[in-house]
mmCIF file of C-alpha atoms in Angstrom:
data_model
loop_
_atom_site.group_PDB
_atom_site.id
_atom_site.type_symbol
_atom_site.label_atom_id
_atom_site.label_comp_id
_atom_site.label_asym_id
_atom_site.label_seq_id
_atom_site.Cartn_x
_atom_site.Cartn_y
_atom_site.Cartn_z
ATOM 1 C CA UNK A 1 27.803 -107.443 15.316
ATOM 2 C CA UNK A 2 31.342 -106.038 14.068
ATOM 3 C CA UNK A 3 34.565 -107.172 15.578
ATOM 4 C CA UNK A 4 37.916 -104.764 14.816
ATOM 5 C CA UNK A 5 41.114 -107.321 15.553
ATOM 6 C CA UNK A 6 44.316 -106.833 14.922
ATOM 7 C CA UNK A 7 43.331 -104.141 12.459
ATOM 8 C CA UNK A 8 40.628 -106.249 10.505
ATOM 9 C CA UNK A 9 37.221 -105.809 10.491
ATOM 10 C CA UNK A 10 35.114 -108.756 10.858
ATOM 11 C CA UNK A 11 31.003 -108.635 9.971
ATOM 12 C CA UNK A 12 28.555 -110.828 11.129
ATOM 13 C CA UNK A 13 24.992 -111.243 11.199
ATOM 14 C CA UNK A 14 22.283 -113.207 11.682
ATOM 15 C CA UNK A 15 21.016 -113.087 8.680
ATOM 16 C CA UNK A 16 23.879 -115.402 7.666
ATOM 17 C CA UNK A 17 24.971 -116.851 10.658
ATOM 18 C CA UNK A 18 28.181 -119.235 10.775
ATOM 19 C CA UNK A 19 29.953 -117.286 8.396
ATOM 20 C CA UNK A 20 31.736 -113.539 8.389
ATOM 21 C CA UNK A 21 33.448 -111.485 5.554
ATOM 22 C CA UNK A 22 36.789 -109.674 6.210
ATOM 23 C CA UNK A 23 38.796 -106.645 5.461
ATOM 24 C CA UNK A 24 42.079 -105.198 6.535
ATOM 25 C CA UNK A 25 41.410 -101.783 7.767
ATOM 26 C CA UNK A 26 44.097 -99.052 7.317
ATOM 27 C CA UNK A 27 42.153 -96.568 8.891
ATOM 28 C CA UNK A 28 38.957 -95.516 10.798
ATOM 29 C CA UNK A 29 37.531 -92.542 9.088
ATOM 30 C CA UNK A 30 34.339 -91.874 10.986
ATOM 31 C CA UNK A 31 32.104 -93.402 13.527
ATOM 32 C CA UNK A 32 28.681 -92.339 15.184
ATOM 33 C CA UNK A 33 25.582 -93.283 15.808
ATOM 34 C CA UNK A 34 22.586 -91.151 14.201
ATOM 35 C CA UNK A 35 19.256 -91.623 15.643
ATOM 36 C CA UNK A 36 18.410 -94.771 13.246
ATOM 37 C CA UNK A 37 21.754 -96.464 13.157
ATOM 38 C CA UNK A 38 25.680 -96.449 13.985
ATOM 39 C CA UNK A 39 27.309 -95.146 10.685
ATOM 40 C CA UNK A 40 31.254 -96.601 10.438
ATOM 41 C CA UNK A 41 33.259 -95.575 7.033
ATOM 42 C CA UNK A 42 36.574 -97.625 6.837
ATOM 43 C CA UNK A 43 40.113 -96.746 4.486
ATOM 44 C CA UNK A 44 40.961 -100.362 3.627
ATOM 45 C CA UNK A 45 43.935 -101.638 2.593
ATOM 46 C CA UNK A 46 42.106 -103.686 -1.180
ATOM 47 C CA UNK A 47 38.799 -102.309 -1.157
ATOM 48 C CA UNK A 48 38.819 -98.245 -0.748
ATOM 49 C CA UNK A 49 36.893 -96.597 1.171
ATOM 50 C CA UNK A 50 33.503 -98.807 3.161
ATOM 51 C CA UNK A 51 30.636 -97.423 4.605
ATOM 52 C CA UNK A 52 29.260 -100.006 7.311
ATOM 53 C CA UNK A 53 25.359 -99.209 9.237
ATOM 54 C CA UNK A 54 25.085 -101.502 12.254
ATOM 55 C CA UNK A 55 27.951 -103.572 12.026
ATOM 56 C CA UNK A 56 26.856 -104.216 8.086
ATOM 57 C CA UNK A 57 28.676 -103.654 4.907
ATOM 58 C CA UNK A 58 26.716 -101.331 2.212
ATOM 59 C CA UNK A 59 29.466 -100.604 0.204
ATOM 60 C CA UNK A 60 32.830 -100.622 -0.931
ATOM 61 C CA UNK A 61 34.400 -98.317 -3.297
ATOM 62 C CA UNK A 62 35.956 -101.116 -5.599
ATOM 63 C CA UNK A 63 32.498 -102.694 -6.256
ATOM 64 C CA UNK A 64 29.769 -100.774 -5.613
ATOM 65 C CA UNK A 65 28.876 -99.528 -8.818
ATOM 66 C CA UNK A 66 27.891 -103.355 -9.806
ATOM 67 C CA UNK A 67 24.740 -102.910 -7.356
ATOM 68 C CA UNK A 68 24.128 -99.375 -8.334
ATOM 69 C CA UNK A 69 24.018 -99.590 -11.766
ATOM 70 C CA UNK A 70 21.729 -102.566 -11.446
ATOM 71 C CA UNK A 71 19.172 -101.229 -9.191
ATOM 72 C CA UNK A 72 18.878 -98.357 -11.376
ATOM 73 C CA UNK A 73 19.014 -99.400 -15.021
ATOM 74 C CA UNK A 74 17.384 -102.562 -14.590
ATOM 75 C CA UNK A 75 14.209 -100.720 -13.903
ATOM 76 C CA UNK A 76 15.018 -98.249 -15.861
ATOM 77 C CA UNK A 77 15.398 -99.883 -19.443
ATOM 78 C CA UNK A 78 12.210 -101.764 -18.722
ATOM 79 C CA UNK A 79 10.326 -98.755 -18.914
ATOM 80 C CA UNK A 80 9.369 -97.237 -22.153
ATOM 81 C CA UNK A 81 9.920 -93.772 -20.843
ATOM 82 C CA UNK A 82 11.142 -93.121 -17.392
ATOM 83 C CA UNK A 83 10.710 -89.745 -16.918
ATOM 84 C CA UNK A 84 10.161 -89.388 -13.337
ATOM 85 C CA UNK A 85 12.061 -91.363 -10.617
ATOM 86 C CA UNK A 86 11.297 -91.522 -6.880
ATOM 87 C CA UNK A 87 13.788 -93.056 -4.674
ATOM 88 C CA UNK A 88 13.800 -94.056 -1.326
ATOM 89 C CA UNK A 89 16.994 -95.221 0.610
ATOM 90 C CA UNK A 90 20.215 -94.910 -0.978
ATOM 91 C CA UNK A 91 21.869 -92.156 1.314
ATOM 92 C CA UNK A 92 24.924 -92.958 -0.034
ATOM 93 C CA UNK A 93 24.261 -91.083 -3.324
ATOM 94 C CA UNK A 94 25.074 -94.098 -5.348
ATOM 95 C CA UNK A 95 21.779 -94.451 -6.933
ATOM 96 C CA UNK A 96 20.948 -90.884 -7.893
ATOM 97 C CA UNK A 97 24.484 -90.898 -9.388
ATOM 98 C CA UNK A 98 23.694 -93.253 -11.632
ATOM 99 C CA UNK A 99 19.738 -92.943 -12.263
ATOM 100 C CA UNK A 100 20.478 -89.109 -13.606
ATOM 101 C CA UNK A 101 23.088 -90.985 -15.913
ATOM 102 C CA UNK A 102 19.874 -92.431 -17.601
ATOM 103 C CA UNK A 103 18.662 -89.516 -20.935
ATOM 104 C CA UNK A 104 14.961 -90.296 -20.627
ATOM 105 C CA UNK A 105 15.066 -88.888 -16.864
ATOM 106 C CA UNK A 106 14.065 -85.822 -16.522
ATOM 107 C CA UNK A 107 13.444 -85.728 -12.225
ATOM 108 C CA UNK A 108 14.534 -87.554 -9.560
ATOM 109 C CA UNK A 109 12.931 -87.348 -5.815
ATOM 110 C CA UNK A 110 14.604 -88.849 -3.285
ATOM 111 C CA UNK A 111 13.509 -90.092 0.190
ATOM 112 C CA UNK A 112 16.297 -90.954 2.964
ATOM 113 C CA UNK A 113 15.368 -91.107 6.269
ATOM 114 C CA UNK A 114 18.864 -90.501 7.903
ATOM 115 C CA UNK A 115 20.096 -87.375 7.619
ATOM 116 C CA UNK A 116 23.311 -88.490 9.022
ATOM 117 C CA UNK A 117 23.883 -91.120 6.567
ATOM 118 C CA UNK A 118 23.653 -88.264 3.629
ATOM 119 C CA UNK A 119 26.210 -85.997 5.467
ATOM 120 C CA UNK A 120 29.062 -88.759 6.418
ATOM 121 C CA UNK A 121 28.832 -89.978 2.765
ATOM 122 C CA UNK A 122 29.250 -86.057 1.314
ATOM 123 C CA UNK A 123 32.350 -86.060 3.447
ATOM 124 C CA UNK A 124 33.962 -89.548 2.414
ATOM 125 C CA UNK A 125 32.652 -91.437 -0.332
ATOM 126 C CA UNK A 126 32.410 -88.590 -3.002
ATOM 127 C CA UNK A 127 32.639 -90.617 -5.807
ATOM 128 C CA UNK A 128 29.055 -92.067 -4.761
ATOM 129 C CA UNK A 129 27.539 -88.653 -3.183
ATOM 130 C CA UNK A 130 28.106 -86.979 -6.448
ATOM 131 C CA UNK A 131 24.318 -88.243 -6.977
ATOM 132 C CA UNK A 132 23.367 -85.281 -4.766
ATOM 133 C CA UNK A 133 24.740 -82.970 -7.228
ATOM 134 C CA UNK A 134 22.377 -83.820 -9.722
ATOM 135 C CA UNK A 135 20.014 -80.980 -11.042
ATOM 136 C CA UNK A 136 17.526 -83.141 -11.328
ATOM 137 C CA UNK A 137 17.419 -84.405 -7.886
ATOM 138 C CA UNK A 138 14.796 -83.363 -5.536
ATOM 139 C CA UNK A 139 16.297 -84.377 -1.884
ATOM 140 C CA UNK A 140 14.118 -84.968 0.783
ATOM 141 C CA UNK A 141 14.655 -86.091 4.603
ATOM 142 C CA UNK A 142 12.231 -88.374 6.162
ATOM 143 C CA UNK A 143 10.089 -91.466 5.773
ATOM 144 C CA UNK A 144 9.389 -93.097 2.378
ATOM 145 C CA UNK A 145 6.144 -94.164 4.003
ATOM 146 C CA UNK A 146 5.125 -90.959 4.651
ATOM 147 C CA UNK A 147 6.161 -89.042 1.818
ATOM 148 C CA UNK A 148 4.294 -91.882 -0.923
ATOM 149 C CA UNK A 149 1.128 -91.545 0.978
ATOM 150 C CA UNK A 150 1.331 -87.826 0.000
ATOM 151 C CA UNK A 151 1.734 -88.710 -3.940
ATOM 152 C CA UNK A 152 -0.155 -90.759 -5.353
ATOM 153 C CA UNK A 153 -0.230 -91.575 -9.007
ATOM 154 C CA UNK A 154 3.308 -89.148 -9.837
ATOM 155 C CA UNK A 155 6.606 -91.725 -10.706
ATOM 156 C CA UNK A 156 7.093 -93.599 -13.882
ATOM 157 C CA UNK A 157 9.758 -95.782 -11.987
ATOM 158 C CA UNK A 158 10.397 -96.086 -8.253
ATOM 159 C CA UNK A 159 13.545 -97.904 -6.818
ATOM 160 C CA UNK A 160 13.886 -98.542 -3.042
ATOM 161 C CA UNK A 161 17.498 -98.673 -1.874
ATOM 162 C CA UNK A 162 17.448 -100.632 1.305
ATOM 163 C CA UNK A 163 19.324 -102.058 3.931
ATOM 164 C CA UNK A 164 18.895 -105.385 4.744
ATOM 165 C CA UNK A 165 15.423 -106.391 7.073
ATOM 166 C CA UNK A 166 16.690 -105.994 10.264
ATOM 167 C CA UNK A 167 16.588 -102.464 12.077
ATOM 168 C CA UNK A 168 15.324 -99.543 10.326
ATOM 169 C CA UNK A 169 14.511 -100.493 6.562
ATOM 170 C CA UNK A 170 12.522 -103.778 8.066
ATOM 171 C CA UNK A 171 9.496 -102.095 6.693
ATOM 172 C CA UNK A 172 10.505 -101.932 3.101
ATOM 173 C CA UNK A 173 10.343 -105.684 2.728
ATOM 174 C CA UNK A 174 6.489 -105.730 3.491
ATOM 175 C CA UNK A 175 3.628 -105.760 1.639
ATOM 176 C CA UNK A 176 1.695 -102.347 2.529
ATOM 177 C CA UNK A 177 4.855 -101.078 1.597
ATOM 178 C CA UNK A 178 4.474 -102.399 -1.625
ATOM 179 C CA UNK A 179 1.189 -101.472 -1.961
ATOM 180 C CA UNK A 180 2.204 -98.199 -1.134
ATOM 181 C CA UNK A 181 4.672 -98.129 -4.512
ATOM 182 C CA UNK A 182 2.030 -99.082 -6.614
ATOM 183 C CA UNK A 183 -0.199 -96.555 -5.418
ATOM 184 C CA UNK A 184 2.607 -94.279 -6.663
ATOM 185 C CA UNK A 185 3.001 -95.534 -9.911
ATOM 186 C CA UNK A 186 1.891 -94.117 -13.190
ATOM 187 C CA UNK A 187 0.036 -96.247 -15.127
ATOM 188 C CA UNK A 188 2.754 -98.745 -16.275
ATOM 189 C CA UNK A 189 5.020 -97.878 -13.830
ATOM 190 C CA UNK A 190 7.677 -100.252 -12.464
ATOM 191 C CA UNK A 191 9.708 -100.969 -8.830
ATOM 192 C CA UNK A 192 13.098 -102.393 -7.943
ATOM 193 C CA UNK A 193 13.980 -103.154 -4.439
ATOM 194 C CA UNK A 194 17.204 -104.678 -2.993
ATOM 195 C CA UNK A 195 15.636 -108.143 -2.394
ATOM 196 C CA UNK A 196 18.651 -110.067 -0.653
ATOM 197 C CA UNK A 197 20.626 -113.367 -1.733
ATOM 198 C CA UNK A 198 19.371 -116.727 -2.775
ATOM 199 C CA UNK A 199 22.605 -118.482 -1.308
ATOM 200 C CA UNK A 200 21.721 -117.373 2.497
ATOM 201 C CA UNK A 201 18.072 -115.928 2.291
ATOM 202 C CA UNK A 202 16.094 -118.028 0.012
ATOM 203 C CA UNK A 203 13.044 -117.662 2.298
ATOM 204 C CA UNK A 204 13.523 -113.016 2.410
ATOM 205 C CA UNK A 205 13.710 -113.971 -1.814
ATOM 206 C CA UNK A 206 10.677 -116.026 -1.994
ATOM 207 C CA UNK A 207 9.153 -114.197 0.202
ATOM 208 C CA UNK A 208 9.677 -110.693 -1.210
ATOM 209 C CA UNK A 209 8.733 -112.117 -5.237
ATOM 210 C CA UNK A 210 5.628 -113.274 -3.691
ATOM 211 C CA UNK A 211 4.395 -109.742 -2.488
ATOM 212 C CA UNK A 212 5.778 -108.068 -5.234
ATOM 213 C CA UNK A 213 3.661 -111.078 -7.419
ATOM 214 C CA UNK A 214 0.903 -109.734 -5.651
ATOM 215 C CA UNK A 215 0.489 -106.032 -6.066
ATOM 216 C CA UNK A 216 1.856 -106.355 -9.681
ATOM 217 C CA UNK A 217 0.949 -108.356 -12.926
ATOM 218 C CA UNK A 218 4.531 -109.044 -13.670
ATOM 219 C CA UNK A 219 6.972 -109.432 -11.630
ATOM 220 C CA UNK A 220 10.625 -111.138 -11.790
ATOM 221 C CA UNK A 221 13.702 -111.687 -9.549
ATOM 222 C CA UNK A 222 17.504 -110.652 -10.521
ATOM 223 C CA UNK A 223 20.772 -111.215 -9.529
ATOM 224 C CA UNK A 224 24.156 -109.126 -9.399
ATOM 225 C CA UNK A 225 27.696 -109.981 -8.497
ATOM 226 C CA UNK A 226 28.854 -107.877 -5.442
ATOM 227 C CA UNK A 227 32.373 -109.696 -4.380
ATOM 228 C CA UNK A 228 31.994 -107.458 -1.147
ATOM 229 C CA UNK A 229 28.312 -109.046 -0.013
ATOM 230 C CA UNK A 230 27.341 -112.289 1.627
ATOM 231 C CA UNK A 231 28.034 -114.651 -0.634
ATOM 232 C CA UNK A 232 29.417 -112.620 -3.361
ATOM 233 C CA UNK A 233 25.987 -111.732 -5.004
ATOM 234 C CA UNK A 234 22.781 -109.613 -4.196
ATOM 235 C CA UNK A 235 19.365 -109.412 -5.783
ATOM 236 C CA UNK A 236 16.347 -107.369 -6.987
ATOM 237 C CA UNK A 237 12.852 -107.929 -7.057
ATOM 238 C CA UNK A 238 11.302 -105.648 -10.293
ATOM 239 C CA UNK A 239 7.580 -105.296 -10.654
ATOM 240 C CA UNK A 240 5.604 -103.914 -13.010
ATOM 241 C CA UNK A 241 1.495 -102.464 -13.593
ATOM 242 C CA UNK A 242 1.793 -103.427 -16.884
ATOM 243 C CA UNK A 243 0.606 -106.861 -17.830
ATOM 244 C CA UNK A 244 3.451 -109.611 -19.513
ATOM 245 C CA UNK A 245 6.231 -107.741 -19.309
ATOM 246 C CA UNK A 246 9.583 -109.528 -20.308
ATOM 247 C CA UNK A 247 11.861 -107.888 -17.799
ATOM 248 C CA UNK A 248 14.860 -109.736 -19.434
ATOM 249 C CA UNK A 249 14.142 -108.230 -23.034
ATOM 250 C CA UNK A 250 14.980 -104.189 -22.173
ATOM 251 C CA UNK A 251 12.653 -102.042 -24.131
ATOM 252 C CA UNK A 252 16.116 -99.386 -24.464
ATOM 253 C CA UNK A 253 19.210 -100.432 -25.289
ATOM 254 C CA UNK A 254 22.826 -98.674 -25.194
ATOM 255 C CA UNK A 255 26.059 -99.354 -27.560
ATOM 256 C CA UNK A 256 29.043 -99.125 -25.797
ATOM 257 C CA UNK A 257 29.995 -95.616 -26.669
ATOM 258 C CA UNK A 258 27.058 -94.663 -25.061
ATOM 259 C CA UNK A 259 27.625 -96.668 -21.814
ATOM 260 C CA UNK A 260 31.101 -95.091 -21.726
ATOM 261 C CA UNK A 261 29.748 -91.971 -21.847
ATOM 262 C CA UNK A 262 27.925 -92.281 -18.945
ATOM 263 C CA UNK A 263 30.568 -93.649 -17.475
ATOM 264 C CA UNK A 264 28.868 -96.868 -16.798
ATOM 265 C CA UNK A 265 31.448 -99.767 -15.393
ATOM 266 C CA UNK A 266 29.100 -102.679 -14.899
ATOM 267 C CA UNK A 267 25.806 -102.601 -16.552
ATOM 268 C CA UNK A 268 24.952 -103.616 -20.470
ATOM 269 C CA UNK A 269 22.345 -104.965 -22.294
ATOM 270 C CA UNK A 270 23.897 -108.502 -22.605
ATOM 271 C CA UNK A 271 24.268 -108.112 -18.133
ATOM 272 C CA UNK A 272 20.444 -107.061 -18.162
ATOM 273 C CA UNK A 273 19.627 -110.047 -19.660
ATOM 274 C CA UNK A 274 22.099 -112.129 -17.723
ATOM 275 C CA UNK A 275 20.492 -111.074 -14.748
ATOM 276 C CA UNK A 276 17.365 -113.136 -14.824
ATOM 277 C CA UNK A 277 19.033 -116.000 -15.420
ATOM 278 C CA UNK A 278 18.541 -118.438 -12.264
ATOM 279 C CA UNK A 279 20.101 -122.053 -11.186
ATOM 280 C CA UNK A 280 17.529 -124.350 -11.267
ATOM 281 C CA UNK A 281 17.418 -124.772 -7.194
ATOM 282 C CA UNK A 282 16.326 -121.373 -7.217
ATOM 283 C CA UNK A 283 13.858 -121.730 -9.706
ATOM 284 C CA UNK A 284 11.970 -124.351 -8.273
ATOM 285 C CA UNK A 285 11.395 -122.680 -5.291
ATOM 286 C CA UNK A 286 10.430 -119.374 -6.170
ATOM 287 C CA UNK A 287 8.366 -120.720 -8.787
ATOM 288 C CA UNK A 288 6.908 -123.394 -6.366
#
């Protein structure tokens, strides 16, 4: 549920009931609701432009690139050669922005299952929907489910792009979904799905390592800082066919020329590493 007052927007779910996060809204841009979702993108007064589905912050244009970058190049410089890159979700663009950014990547497929979501973000968030640009990028409309069990065996890395589980992307948190990724993996392919928070879903975290622990031999969690998200942080759970991996020891690194080349604001090797990192509180429950 979203509540506009006074010219603030107010988001609350239960997901993390008791609490709400903020904004002072100079403007509403655009509002409708697509077949899957209502689609709201906000001017703000501190934090750009917002895109909101259901009531639900995905992203704000003063930090967004913290959760992009991280869903991509996590995955990314764990693999040895990441040639080929499906992914599903991510209508905003944000993703295949920054996934084309990586020199090893030669295609990029991606699966969004609102067409809506792809044409509202075109029109206002540009600086993300530049992804679609990409001449590597393959863009298709319609279910991730459907489209991997029609390609089997074809993506060095896949990266899912989610929502959180409630409403359409409930799916993507469930095993035969998983299952479904690591039927289209290469051998010694890896995935990276949005996995949620520790601070308000410890159980969606635990439970989400545990089926990614069980379609693939290695498997880790990882954290980001996203001011704009419950609790100020988000996570990832990576998995990968290959045996012992050591997800927080990238197999490619990047000086810092090279990340401002690719105009990378957020992600380095020393942030990589960072990542896996995890209090003990979390530790000894996901490791439980």
């Amino acid at each position: 549920m979203d509540v506009i007052k006074k010219n603030w927007f107010s988001e609350s779910c239960e997901m993390w009931p008791g609490s709400t996060f903020s904004f002072e809204v100079k403007k509403l841009l655009h509002k409708e609701r697509s077949p899957f979702q209502e689609i709201q993108v906000f001017d703000s007064t501190s934090l750009g432009r917002v895109l909101v589905l259901d009531g639900i912050i995905q992203c704000t244009q003063k930090d967004e690139y913290s959760y992009q970058e991280m869903i991509s190049f996590l995955p990314l410089c764990c693999h040895r050669n990441p040639e080929k890159v499906l992914i599903v979700g991510g209508g905003d663009g944000g993703v295949a922005r920054d996934v084309a950014k990586h020199p090893n990547v030669k295609e990029i497929v991606q699966v969004e299952i609102d067409a809506k979501v792809i044409e509202v973000s075109k029109k206002y968030l540009p600086f993300m929907a530049v992804g679609f640009d990409s001449k590597k990028l393959t863009l298709h409309v319609g279910d991730g489910f459907e489209f991997m069990k029609n390609h089997s065996h074809e993506f060095d890395v896949i990266i899912t792009d989610s929502s959180d589980p409630i409403g359409p992307a409930v799916s993507l948190f469930q095993e035969n979904y998983f299952s479904l990724m690591k039927s289209a993996l290469k051998p010694n392919g890896i995935v990276c799905s949005q996995a949620g928070t520790y601070w308000d879903n410890m159980d969606l975290v635990k439970n989400t390592l545990n089926i990614c622990k069980n379609q693939f031999p290695s498997a880790a969690y990882a954290i980001t800082s996203v001011p704009t998200y419950p609790s100020g942080s988000i996570g990832f759970v990576i998995g990968s066919l290959e045996e012992n991996v050591k997800f927080d020891n990238p197999v490619r690194e990047f000086t810092r020329e090279q990340l401002n080349d690719m105009d990378l604001k957020y992600y380095n090797t020393d942030i990589h590493k960072a990542a896996f990192a995890l209090p003990n509180f979390v530790k000894n429950v996901i490791d439980a």
